[in-house]
Short mmCIF file of C-alpha atoms and ligand atoms in Angstrom, two decimals:
data_model
loop_
_atom_site.label_atom_id
_atom_site.label_comp_id
_atom_site.label_asym_id
_atom_site.label_seq_id
_atom_site.Cartn_x
_atom_site.Cartn_y
_atom_site.Cartn_z
CA MET L 1 -0.14 0.07 0.22
CA ILE L 2 1.30 3.12 -0.77
CA VAL L 3 0.98 5.85 1.83
CA ARG L 4 1.42 9.64 1.43
CA GLN L 5 -0.24 13.05 3.05
CA GLU L 6 -1.62 15.46 0.71
CA ILE L 7 0.72 18.79 0.33
CA LYS L 8 -3.00 21.13 1.08
CA ALA L 9 -3.73 19.45 4.14
CA LEU L 10 -0.06 19.44 5.19
CA LEU L 11 0.19 22.90 4.91
CA GLN L 12 -2.89 23.56 6.51
CA GLN L 13 -1.22 22.59 10.05
CA PRO L 14 2.30 21.87 9.08
CA PRO L 15 3.47 19.32 11.55
CA ILE L 16 7.18 20.93 12.20
CA GLY L 17 9.62 18.31 13.24
CA GLN L 18 7.77 15.45 12.09
CA GLU L 19 8.16 12.80 9.04
CA VAL L 20 6.19 13.31 5.89
CA THR L 21 5.92 11.74 2.52
CA VAL L 22 4.36 13.47 0.05
CA MET L 23 3.96 12.59 -3.94
CA GLY L 24 3.66 14.69 -7.17
CA TRP L 25 5.43 16.58 -10.06
CA VAL L 26 8.27 18.47 -9.67
CA ARG L 27 7.23 22.23 -10.95
CA ALA L 28 11.08 23.50 -10.68
CA TRP L 29 14.15 21.92 -9.89
CA ARG L 30 16.82 24.99 -9.12
CA GLY L 31 20.20 24.82 -8.30
CA ASN L 32 20.54 21.05 -7.72
CA ARG L 33 19.15 21.23 -4.31
CA PHE L 34 15.35 22.83 -4.62
CA MET L 35 12.90 20.60 -5.52
CA VAL L 36 9.30 22.39 -5.87
CA LEU L 37 6.33 19.95 -5.79
CA ASN L 38 2.82 20.14 -6.40
CA ASP L 39 0.38 17.23 -6.05
CA GLY L 40 -2.75 18.71 -7.67
CA SER L 41 -4.59 18.89 -4.24
CA GLY L 42 -4.39 22.86 -4.33
CA PRO L 43 -2.23 25.35 -6.02
CA GLU L 44 0.27 25.05 -3.48
CA THR L 45 3.64 24.06 -3.64
CA LEU L 46 6.15 22.14 -1.24
CA GLN L 47 9.28 23.27 -1.65
CA VAL L 48 11.87 19.96 -1.05
CA VAL L 49 15.73 20.36 0.01
CA VAL L 50 17.54 17.89 -1.76
CA ASP L 51 21.18 17.38 0.12
CA GLY L 52 23.18 16.34 -3.32
CA ASP L 53 25.85 14.05 -1.08
CA GLN L 54 22.95 12.11 0.24
CA PHE L 55 21.89 10.66 -3.18
CA ASP L 56 23.63 9.10 -6.02
CA GLU L 57 24.16 10.96 -9.40
CA ALA L 58 21.52 8.68 -10.96
CA THR L 59 18.53 9.68 -9.40
CA LEU L 60 19.40 13.51 -8.79
CA ARG L 61 19.61 13.56 -12.51
CA GLN L 62 15.99 12.18 -12.84
CA ILE L 63 14.74 14.84 -11.24
CA GLY L 64 13.39 17.40 -13.79
CA PHE L 65 10.58 19.62 -14.61
CA HIS L 66 7.12 17.74 -14.55
CA ALA L 67 8.99 14.56 -13.47
CA CYS L 68 6.92 12.51 -11.29
CA VAL L 69 8.83 11.64 -7.50
CA GLY L 70 7.68 10.56 -3.89
CA VAL L 71 9.46 12.07 -1.43
CA THR L 72 9.99 11.37 2.52
CA GLY L 73 11.96 13.81 4.81
CA THR L 74 11.56 15.86 7.82
CA LEU L 75 9.22 18.73 7.97
CA ALA L 76 11.17 21.90 8.53
CA GLU L 77 10.57 25.91 9.10
CA SER L 78 12.07 27.14 5.89
CA GLN L 79 15.77 28.77 5.82
CA GLY L 80 14.54 30.59 2.96
CA SER L 81 12.22 33.35 1.85
CA GLY L 82 9.07 32.41 -0.21
CA GLN L 83 7.79 29.45 1.74
CA ALA L 84 7.49 28.98 5.23
CA VAL L 85 8.02 25.40 5.41
CA GLU L 86 9.94 23.04 3.55
CA VAL L 87 11.23 19.46 3.35
CA LEU L 88 14.76 18.17 4.03
CA ALA L 89 14.61 15.11 1.88
CA THR L 90 15.73 11.55 3.36
CA ASP L 91 14.40 9.65 0.70
CA LEU L 92 13.23 9.90 -3.04
CA THR L 93 11.26 7.50 -5.40
CA ILE L 94 11.51 8.15 -8.61
CA TYR L 95 8.38 6.85 -9.91
CA GLY L 96 8.36 8.63 -13.54
CA ALA L 97 11.39 10.29 -14.92
CA ASN L 98 10.73 13.16 -17.71
CA ASP L 99 13.10 13.34 -20.18
CA LEU L 100 13.00 16.91 -21.37
CA SER L 101 14.96 17.06 -24.62
CA LYS L 102 11.62 14.74 -25.39
CA TYR L 103 8.74 16.23 -23.14
CA PRO L 104 6.31 18.23 -25.09
CA LEU L 105 6.09 20.73 -22.82
CA GLN L 106 8.88 23.14 -21.67
CA PRO L 107 9.32 25.24 -18.29
CA LYS L 108 8.40 28.45 -19.93
CA LYS L 109 5.70 30.66 -21.09
CA GLN L 110 3.67 28.30 -23.64
CA SER L 111 0.24 29.51 -25.55
CA MET L 112 -3.11 27.95 -24.95
CA GLU L 113 -2.98 26.59 -28.21
CA PHE L 114 -0.01 24.57 -27.83
CA LEU L 115 -1.07 23.39 -24.48
CA ARG L 116 -4.33 22.60 -25.91
CA ASP L 117 -3.24 20.37 -28.41
CA ASN L 118 -1.28 18.83 -25.88
CA ALA L 119 -4.31 18.52 -23.26
CA GLN L 120 -2.45 14.94 -22.16
CA PHE L 121 -0.11 17.24 -19.91
CA ARG L 122 -1.85 20.76 -19.54
CA MET L 123 -3.63 19.99 -16.37
CA ARG L 124 0.05 19.84 -14.54
CA THR L 125 0.47 23.59 -15.34
CA ASN L 126 -0.65 26.09 -12.90
CA THR L 127 -3.15 27.97 -14.68
CA PHE L 128 -4.98 25.02 -16.13
CA SER L 129 -4.93 22.88 -12.82
CA SER L 130 -6.54 26.20 -11.36
CA VAL L 131 -9.24 25.94 -14.08
CA PHE L 132 -10.18 22.24 -13.48
CA ARG L 133 -10.09 22.15 -9.85
CA VAL L 134 -12.55 25.27 -9.67
CA ARG L 135 -14.32 24.05 -12.71
CA HIS L 136 -14.99 21.34 -10.27
CA GLY L 137 -15.77 23.42 -7.76
CA VAL L 138 -18.88 25.04 -9.87
CA ALA L 139 -19.98 21.55 -10.65
CA TYR L 140 -20.09 20.82 -6.90
CA ALA L 141 -21.77 24.03 -5.66
CA VAL L 142 -24.32 23.73 -8.44
CA ASN L 143 -25.35 20.15 -6.77
CA LYS L 144 -24.97 21.76 -3.75
CA TYR L 145 -27.39 24.98 -4.24
CA PHE L 146 -30.27 22.58 -5.66
CA ASN L 147 -30.07 19.68 -3.46
CA ASP L 148 -30.41 22.57 -0.44
CA ARG L 149 -33.49 23.72 -1.68
CA GLY L 150 -34.94 20.95 -2.18
CA TYR L 151 -34.79 20.16 -6.09
CA TYR L 152 -34.45 16.62 -7.76
CA TYR L 153 -31.41 16.30 -10.18
CA LEU L 154 -32.91 14.84 -13.17
CA HIS L 155 -31.13 12.86 -15.91
CA THR L 156 -32.58 13.53 -19.08
CA PRO L 157 -31.41 11.61 -22.30
CA ILE L 158 -28.37 12.17 -24.06
CA ILE L 159 -29.62 10.59 -27.25
CA THR L 160 -33.08 11.58 -28.54
CA GLY L 161 -35.84 12.06 -31.10
CA ASN L 162 -36.70 15.51 -30.27
CA ASP L 163 -35.01 18.96 -31.26
CA ALA L 164 -35.78 20.71 -27.96
CA GLU L 165 -34.62 24.13 -29.51
CA GLY L 166 -36.11 24.01 -32.93
CA ALA L 167 -32.79 25.49 -34.50
CA GLY L 168 -32.05 22.14 -36.52
CA GLU L 169 -28.19 21.90 -35.21
CA MET L 170 -27.93 18.64 -34.04
CA PHE L 171 -25.48 16.18 -34.41
CA ARG L 172 -27.40 12.61 -35.85
CA VAL L 173 -27.11 9.52 -33.96
CA SER L 174 -26.58 6.44 -36.55
CA VAL L 175 -25.57 2.91 -36.91
CA LEU L 176 -26.63 2.93 -40.52
CA ASP L 177 -23.82 2.65 -43.23
CA PRO L 178 -23.10 5.92 -43.90
CA VAL L 179 -21.62 5.16 -47.48
CA ASN L 180 -24.54 2.85 -48.37
CA PRO L 181 -27.76 3.42 -46.11
CA PRO L 182 -30.76 1.52 -46.80
CA LYS L 183 -33.28 3.29 -48.93
CA THR L 184 -37.11 3.29 -49.12
CA GLU L 185 -38.79 3.10 -52.22
CA ASP L 186 -38.79 6.83 -52.85
CA GLY L 187 -34.93 6.95 -52.23
CA LYS L 188 -34.75 8.27 -48.88
CA ILE L 189 -32.71 6.96 -46.23
CA ASP L 190 -34.66 4.20 -44.13
CA TYR L 191 -34.37 4.83 -40.62
CA ASP L 192 -36.98 2.74 -39.95
CA GLN L 193 -33.76 0.20 -40.20
CA ASP L 194 -31.46 2.24 -37.63
CA PHE L 195 -31.11 1.37 -34.35
CA PHE L 196 -33.98 3.25 -33.15
CA GLY L 197 -36.18 2.59 -35.90
CA LYS L 198 -36.29 6.34 -36.24
CA PRO L 199 -33.66 9.68 -36.56
CA THR L 200 -32.17 10.27 -33.20
CA ASN L 201 -29.90 13.03 -32.15
CA LEU L 202 -27.62 14.06 -29.38
CA THR L 203 -29.90 16.41 -27.51
CA VAL L 204 -29.42 20.29 -27.75
CA SER L 205 -30.75 20.56 -24.13
CA GLY L 206 -32.79 18.50 -21.69
CA GLN L 207 -35.26 21.13 -20.83
CA LEU L 208 -38.34 19.56 -22.78
CA GLN L 209 -38.11 16.17 -20.54
CA ALA L 210 -37.10 18.54 -17.33
CA GLU L 211 -40.59 19.63 -17.89
CA ILE L 212 -42.38 16.28 -17.21
CA GLY L 213 -40.28 16.14 -14.10
CA ALA L 214 -41.20 19.69 -12.95
CA LEU L 215 -44.98 18.86 -13.38
CA ALA L 216 -44.73 15.92 -11.07
CA LEU L 217 -42.14 16.56 -8.67
CA GLY L 218 -42.54 20.10 -8.83
CA LYS L 219 -38.67 21.41 -8.59
CA VAL L 220 -36.08 19.50 -10.65
CA TYR L 221 -32.70 20.32 -12.49
CA THR L 222 -30.42 18.41 -15.18
CA PHE L 223 -27.18 18.68 -14.98
CA GLY L 224 -25.26 17.20 -18.44
CA PRO L 225 -24.00 16.89 -21.53
CA THR L 226 -25.53 19.11 -24.60
CA PHE L 227 -24.46 19.10 -28.00
CA ARG L 228 -25.00 21.78 -31.08
CA ALA L 229 -23.91 21.22 -34.28
CA GLU L 230 -23.60 24.94 -35.05
CA ASN L 231 -20.14 25.82 -36.67
CA SER L 232 -19.59 29.08 -34.35
CA ASN L 233 -15.96 29.17 -34.13
CA THR L 234 -15.60 31.42 -31.26
CA SER L 235 -14.36 32.01 -28.11
CA ARG L 236 -17.62 31.21 -26.31
CA HIS L 237 -18.84 28.53 -28.42
CA LEU L 238 -18.33 24.69 -27.90
CA ALA L 239 -19.99 21.79 -29.84
CA GLU L 240 -20.41 19.96 -26.72
CA PHE L 241 -21.09 21.72 -23.55
CA TRP L 242 -22.76 20.95 -20.31
CA MET L 243 -25.51 22.73 -19.46
CA ILE L 244 -28.05 23.58 -15.76
CA GLU L 245 -31.49 23.59 -16.68
CA PRO L 246 -33.69 23.69 -13.69
CA GLU L 247 -37.45 23.51 -14.42
CA ILE L 248 -39.81 24.82 -11.73
CA ALA L 249 -43.76 24.20 -11.72
CA PHE L 250 -46.15 27.48 -10.39
CA ALA L 251 -43.50 29.96 -11.77
CA ASP L 252 -43.80 32.55 -13.95
CA LEU L 253 -40.63 34.70 -15.89
CA ASP L 254 -40.11 36.47 -12.09
CA ASN L 255 -39.69 33.51 -10.06
CA ASP L 256 -37.11 32.27 -13.31
CA MET L 257 -35.62 35.48 -12.95
CA ASP L 258 -35.34 35.76 -9.10
CA LEU L 259 -33.99 32.17 -9.27
CA ALA L 260 -31.30 32.64 -12.31
CA GLU L 261 -29.97 35.66 -10.27
CA ASP L 262 -29.72 34.15 -6.87
CA PHE L 263 -28.33 30.76 -8.31
CA VAL L 264 -25.33 32.26 -10.29
CA LYS L 265 -24.63 34.81 -7.52
CA TYR L 266 -24.46 31.12 -4.53
CA LEU L 267 -21.56 29.59 -7.75
CA ILE L 268 -19.82 32.58 -7.77
CA ASN L 269 -20.03 33.27 -3.90
CA TYR L 270 -19.35 29.81 -3.26
CA CYS L 271 -15.49 29.21 -5.33
CA LEU L 272 -14.51 32.60 -3.50
CA GLU L 273 -15.01 31.23 -0.04
CA HIS L 274 -13.67 27.52 -1.30
CA TYR L 275 -11.15 28.44 -4.26
CA ALA L 276 -9.83 31.90 -3.17
CA GLU L 277 -6.19 31.06 -3.62
CA ASP L 278 -6.94 29.39 -7.11
CA LEU L 279 -8.97 32.38 -7.77
CA LYS L 280 -5.79 34.44 -6.64
CA PHE L 281 -3.65 32.75 -8.99
CA LEU L 282 -5.90 33.25 -11.71
CA ASP L 283 -6.36 37.24 -11.18
CA ASP L 284 -2.16 37.42 -10.94
CA ARG L 285 -1.94 36.05 -14.48
CA ILE L 286 -4.50 38.18 -15.79
CA GLN L 287 -2.89 41.47 -14.11
CA GLU L 288 0.36 40.01 -16.06
CA LEU L 289 -1.27 39.12 -19.14
CA GLU L 290 -2.51 42.67 -19.49
CA LYS L 291 0.67 44.48 -18.28
CA ASN L 292 1.48 45.24 -21.68
CA MET L 293 -2.20 46.19 -23.07
CA LYS L 294 -3.37 49.47 -24.00
CA ALA L 295 -5.57 50.54 -20.60
CA THR L 296 -8.33 50.66 -22.50
CA ASP L 297 -8.33 46.83 -23.47
CA ARG L 298 -7.69 46.15 -19.53
CA ARG L 299 -10.14 45.23 -17.21
CA PRO L 300 -11.12 47.86 -15.39
CA MET L 301 -10.93 45.64 -11.98
CA GLY L 302 -9.50 42.48 -11.38
CA LEU L 303 -10.80 39.21 -11.08
CA VAL L 304 -11.78 39.15 -7.68
CA ASP L 305 -12.85 42.41 -7.32
CA THR L 306 -15.13 41.75 -10.39
CA LEU L 307 -16.82 38.80 -8.80
CA LYS L 308 -16.98 40.05 -5.82
CA PHE L 309 -18.96 42.76 -7.47
CA VAL L 310 -20.87 41.00 -9.18
CA VAL L 311 -22.47 39.24 -6.41
CA ALA L 312 -23.05 42.11 -4.38
CA ASN L 313 -24.90 44.20 -6.95
CA GLU L 314 -28.14 43.60 -8.21
CA PHE L 315 -28.60 42.31 -11.43
CA ALA L 316 -30.41 44.93 -13.98
CA ARG L 317 -33.28 44.09 -15.43
CA VAL L 318 -34.81 45.69 -18.72
CA THR L 319 -37.22 44.59 -21.54
CA TYR L 320 -35.76 43.67 -24.97
CA THR L 321 -37.63 46.90 -26.19
CA GLU L 322 -35.99 49.26 -23.69
CA ALA L 323 -32.52 47.52 -24.21
CA LEU L 324 -33.03 48.40 -27.92
CA ASP L 325 -34.02 51.93 -27.23
CA ILE L 326 -30.49 51.90 -24.87
CA LEU L 327 -28.77 50.54 -27.97
CA ILE L 328 -30.14 53.12 -30.66
CA ARG L 329 -29.64 55.83 -28.47
CA SER L 330 -26.34 55.18 -27.92
CA LYS L 331 -22.91 57.09 -28.77
CA THR L 332 -21.44 53.90 -30.57
CA TYR L 333 -24.27 53.46 -32.04
CA LYS L 334 -24.70 56.74 -33.99
CA LYS L 335 -21.38 56.55 -34.47
CA GLY L 336 -21.82 53.92 -36.61
CA LYS L 337 -19.80 51.46 -34.56
CA PHE L 338 -21.86 48.50 -34.31
CA GLU L 339 -21.21 45.95 -36.97
CA PHE L 340 -24.59 44.63 -36.70
CA PRO L 341 -28.21 46.43 -37.78
CA LEU L 342 -30.33 47.30 -34.94
CA SER L 343 -34.34 47.54 -35.40
CA TRP L 344 -37.06 46.05 -33.73
CA GLY L 345 -36.84 42.21 -33.94
CA ALA L 346 -33.16 41.82 -34.62
CA ASP L 347 -31.58 39.69 -31.98
CA LEU L 348 -29.17 41.26 -29.78
CA GLN L 349 -25.69 40.08 -31.08
CA ALA L 350 -22.51 39.78 -28.57
CA GLU L 351 -21.26 43.57 -29.27
CA HIS L 352 -24.85 44.64 -28.19
CA GLU L 353 -24.67 42.68 -25.22
CA ARG L 354 -21.43 43.63 -23.95
CA TYR L 355 -22.70 47.60 -24.67
CA LEU L 356 -25.56 46.67 -22.25
CA VAL L 357 -23.41 44.92 -19.54
CA GLU L 358 -20.10 46.77 -20.11
CA LYS L 359 -20.87 50.25 -20.98
CA HIS L 360 -24.33 51.38 -20.00
CA PHE L 361 -25.22 49.53 -16.83
CA GLU L 362 -21.80 48.49 -15.88
CA ARG L 363 -23.01 45.20 -13.97
CA PRO L 364 -24.90 42.03 -15.09
CA VAL L 365 -28.01 42.55 -16.93
CA ILE L 366 -31.22 40.43 -17.32
CA VAL L 367 -32.73 41.06 -21.07
CA ARG L 368 -36.80 39.78 -20.53
CA ASP L 369 -39.74 39.63 -23.43
CA TYR L 370 -37.88 39.40 -26.64
CA PRO L 371 -40.04 39.45 -30.19
CA LYS L 372 -41.11 36.34 -30.19
CA ASP L 373 -40.19 35.34 -34.15
CA ILE L 374 -35.86 34.75 -32.71
CA LYS L 375 -37.18 32.34 -29.67
CA ALA L 376 -38.21 29.22 -29.25
CA PHE L 377 -41.42 28.11 -30.00
CA TYR L 378 -42.19 26.78 -26.16
CA MET L 379 -41.93 30.24 -24.76
CA ARG L 380 -44.84 31.89 -23.53
CA GLN L 381 -46.88 34.27 -25.69
CA ASN L 382 -47.23 37.56 -24.10
CA GLU L 383 -50.43 39.45 -24.20
CA ASP L 384 -48.85 42.15 -26.78
CA GLY L 385 -49.13 39.06 -29.72
CA LYS L 386 -45.26 40.10 -30.35
CA THR L 387 -43.35 38.78 -27.40
CA VAL L 388 -42.93 36.25 -25.35
CA ALA L 389 -41.93 35.64 -21.65
CA ALA L 390 -38.42 34.92 -22.36
CA MET L 391 -34.84 36.04 -20.47
CA ASP L 392 -31.44 36.03 -21.11
CA VAL L 393 -29.04 37.06 -18.29
CA LEU L 394 -25.81 38.87 -19.99
CA PHE L 395 -22.45 38.90 -18.04
CA PRO L 396 -19.48 41.27 -18.78
CA TYR L 397 -17.08 39.49 -21.21
CA ILE L 398 -19.13 36.69 -21.99
CA GLY L 399 -22.59 37.83 -22.71
CA GLU L 400 -25.29 35.37 -22.24
CA VAL L 401 -24.81 33.22 -19.60
CA ILE L 402 -28.21 31.93 -19.00
CA GLY L 403 -31.12 31.58 -21.51
CA GLY L 404 -34.45 30.63 -20.06
CA SER L 405 -38.51 31.62 -19.88
CA GLN L 406 -41.81 31.19 -19.06
CA ARG L 407 -43.15 27.88 -20.82
CA GLU L 408 -46.49 28.38 -22.76
CA GLU L 409 -48.90 25.92 -20.71
CA ARG L 410 -51.67 26.96 -23.11
CA GLU L 411 -52.11 24.01 -25.68
CA ASP L 412 -53.99 25.62 -27.76
CA LYS L 413 -51.37 28.26 -28.16
CA LEU L 414 -48.89 26.40 -27.94
CA ARG L 415 -49.89 24.23 -30.86
CA GLN L 416 -50.35 27.05 -32.79
CA ARG L 417 -47.10 28.50 -32.45
CA MET L 418 -45.37 25.14 -33.29
CA GLN L 419 -47.32 24.83 -36.13
CA GLU L 420 -46.19 28.60 -37.26
CA MET L 421 -42.38 27.45 -36.78
CA ASP L 422 -42.66 24.47 -38.00
CA VAL L 423 -41.95 22.43 -35.60
CA HIS L 424 -43.83 18.33 -36.13
CA ALA L 425 -46.45 17.87 -33.23
CA ASP L 426 -46.25 14.40 -33.96
CA GLU L 427 -43.08 14.16 -32.58
CA LEU L 428 -43.82 16.12 -29.34
CA ASP L 429 -47.19 14.81 -28.68
CA TRP L 430 -46.09 13.83 -25.27
CA TYR L 431 -44.93 17.43 -24.86
CA LEU L 432 -48.97 18.85 -26.04
CA GLN L 433 -50.29 16.32 -23.59
CA LEU L 434 -47.97 17.89 -20.63
CA ARG L 435 -50.96 20.51 -21.11
CA THR L 436 -53.92 18.86 -21.68
CA PHE L 437 -53.61 16.46 -18.75
CA GLY L 438 -52.78 18.26 -15.44
CA GLY L 439 -50.68 21.28 -16.57
CA CYS L 440 -49.34 24.57 -14.72
CA PRO L 441 -47.32 27.94 -15.14
CA HIS L 442 -43.97 26.71 -15.45
CA ALA L 443 -40.79 27.83 -16.27
CA GLY L 444 -36.80 27.30 -15.92
CA PHE L 445 -33.49 28.50 -17.68
CA GLY L 446 -30.22 26.80 -18.73
CA LEU L 447 -26.76 28.08 -17.29
CA GLY L 448 -24.35 27.50 -19.61
CA PHE L 449 -21.73 25.61 -17.48
CA GLU L 450 -18.28 26.51 -19.46
CA ARG L 451 -19.83 30.07 -19.62
CA ILE L 452 -19.81 30.41 -16.31
CA VAL L 453 -16.86 28.47 -15.20
CA GLN L 454 -15.14 30.79 -18.06
CA PHE L 455 -16.27 34.14 -16.30
CA ILE L 456 -15.21 32.82 -12.72
CA THR L 457 -11.77 31.83 -14.01
CA GLY L 458 -11.47 34.38 -16.29
CA MET L 459 -10.11 32.71 -18.93
CA GLY L 460 -10.47 34.46 -22.42
CA ASN L 461 -11.38 31.32 -24.83
CA ILE L 462 -14.00 29.03 -23.67
CA ARG L 463 -11.94 25.54 -25.00
CA ASP L 464 -9.65 26.46 -21.85
CA VAL L 465 -12.33 25.62 -19.20
CA ILE L 466 -13.16 22.39 -20.48
CA PRO L 467 -10.68 19.18 -20.24
CA PHE L 468 -10.69 17.94 -23.86
CA PRO L 469 -13.25 20.87 -26.26
CA ARG L 470 -15.20 20.20 -29.20
CA ALA L 471 -15.52 22.39 -31.88
CA PRO L 472 -15.89 22.75 -35.43
CA ARG L 473 -12.80 20.56 -36.69
CA LEU L 474 -11.60 19.85 -32.82
CA ALA L 475 -12.45 16.15 -31.62
CA GLN L 476 -8.84 15.11 -29.96
CA PHE L 477 -8.82 13.06 -27.00
O1 4AD D 1 -30.59 29.74 -24.69
P1 4AD D 1 -29.96 28.04 -24.69
O2 4AD D 1 -29.76 27.96 -26.28
O3 4AD D 1 -31.26 28.06 -23.87
C1 4AD D 1 -31.82 26.45 -23.87
O4 4AD D 1 -30.90 25.56 -24.61
C2 4AD D 1 -32.88 26.21 -23.14
N1 4AD D 1 -33.58 25.08 -23.48
C3 4AD D 1 -32.74 26.55 -21.87
C4 4AD D 1 -33.59 26.26 -20.92
O5 4AD D 1 -34.55 27.32 -20.69
N2 4AD D 1 -33.74 25.23 -20.18
O6 4AD D 1 -28.77 27.55 -23.85
C5 4AD D 1 -28.74 27.83 -22.61
C6 4AD D 1 -27.34 28.68 -22.41
C7 4AD D 1 -26.63 29.32 -23.15
O7 4AD D 1 -27.46 31.06 -22.49
C8 4AD D 1 -25.56 29.65 -23.18
O8 4AD D 1 -24.76 30.13 -21.66
C9 4AD D 1 -25.17 28.06 -22.94
O9 4AD D 1 -26.10 27.75 -23.31
N3 4AD D 1 -24.87 27.99 -24.66
C10 4AD D 1 -23.64 27.68 -25.15
N4 4AD D 1 -22.59 27.41 -24.41
C11 4AD D 1 -21.31 26.79 -25.15
N5 4AD D 1 -21.42 26.42 -26.22
C12 4AD D 1 -22.65 26.55 -26.92
N6 4AD D 1 -22.39 26.69 -28.12
C13 4AD D 1 -23.68 27.10 -26.39
N7 4AD D 1 -25.08 27.59 -26.97
C14 4AD D 1 -25.83 27.80 -25.61
MG1 MG D 2 -30.26 31.43 -25.80
#
């Protein structure tokens, strides 16, 4: 059996003078004497002092950047500055030597793209280990938040025959021969012979099934992978991302917005409280990156201060029509500096969302009551006949983190909207039945998990907050 102590716990109450055994990866090896060890338990490193006289040449030669070693020694107060304690090694085990002349990573600054291509090793870097610890923290906080408030975690299917968003951006799931698929008499692909006997795809959202849960269990949430075959090569889009979708019975759009605001603030607070060291590291990293930038390109606040600001202040709330008004009256618009056109009915683009959040309100913004034609078929139609009870939560740097709505619970209205939007009622008979039989007002939203992790960690590209990103032409690992 292997017995070791974890560095994070060890440094919380250092047992000075006692023998300890730690194991991890070498972050730095200085002067053939000082080894900086990290075992992933936290961002903290432990300095190990290696007395060259006590170990043979062959062992010493194998210590190096990202080599994996075990150390036994006495924990002592450090003689040097920079760390409170250090281990005076009496025994060394080289678990995994690391030939730097062949190792893809090198002990210097490397680009995010390069590290992405070498994702088998990128979690060994300070930045990525912090990012993925925080990602875990957010996931835990999601489950804790809902569990503590009486929500049930509902596992919705990953393979489905539905297009929940009606946007047609789906990855097909099929076991048919792609070169020579069986055909029907009229020359179409014969899905009757496919695995499920019909066309199926990877889910774009678990919402429709979550509604089944809400209309029986009262309050549910999903938290799972979702897939979109949209050809979006941006720093905010993934083809495979995780989404959290609460769905609540006896709720309208106001209940929905209150829940959304409370929930994201909780997630951020949780990280501030439990991942302070990692966030401090990520904060310093951004300051370093921005050192040589123009003042106007720099963030107005550091990462941790931004997070604290977001939890301390109420989100602004406006209707789509009010938001459009603000945008049209802005200097940016008047000077022709928005790339995309603005008129009632047009969807807000990232540039507009960022203007509202970063320039106008200087805080997160919830936009509600969007034109019905730019939103999904299931959203509740407002009395004005033009808008639906939809809401988007917009954040600085990221734009939309949450999209949600009150659902259309009136069967006739829903049926009519599906027809207008060419959503096939025969596929969604079960969904319509939720209205026919024992329905009620209900609402929910979807939080893009990677988008909130991106905001909390301050990472510039969404591909750097998911361990193995999927995007157009990117399916390595
Ligand atoms: O706004 P969306 O498309 O809403 C839905 O899917 C609803 N069914 C949610 C619901 O009401 N239950 O997606 C929700 C969120 C977005 O606000 C965004 O944060 C994230 O999911 N998202 C993406 N994240 C990464 N990559 C993509 N391609 C994303 N598309 C949406
Ligand atoms: Mg949306």
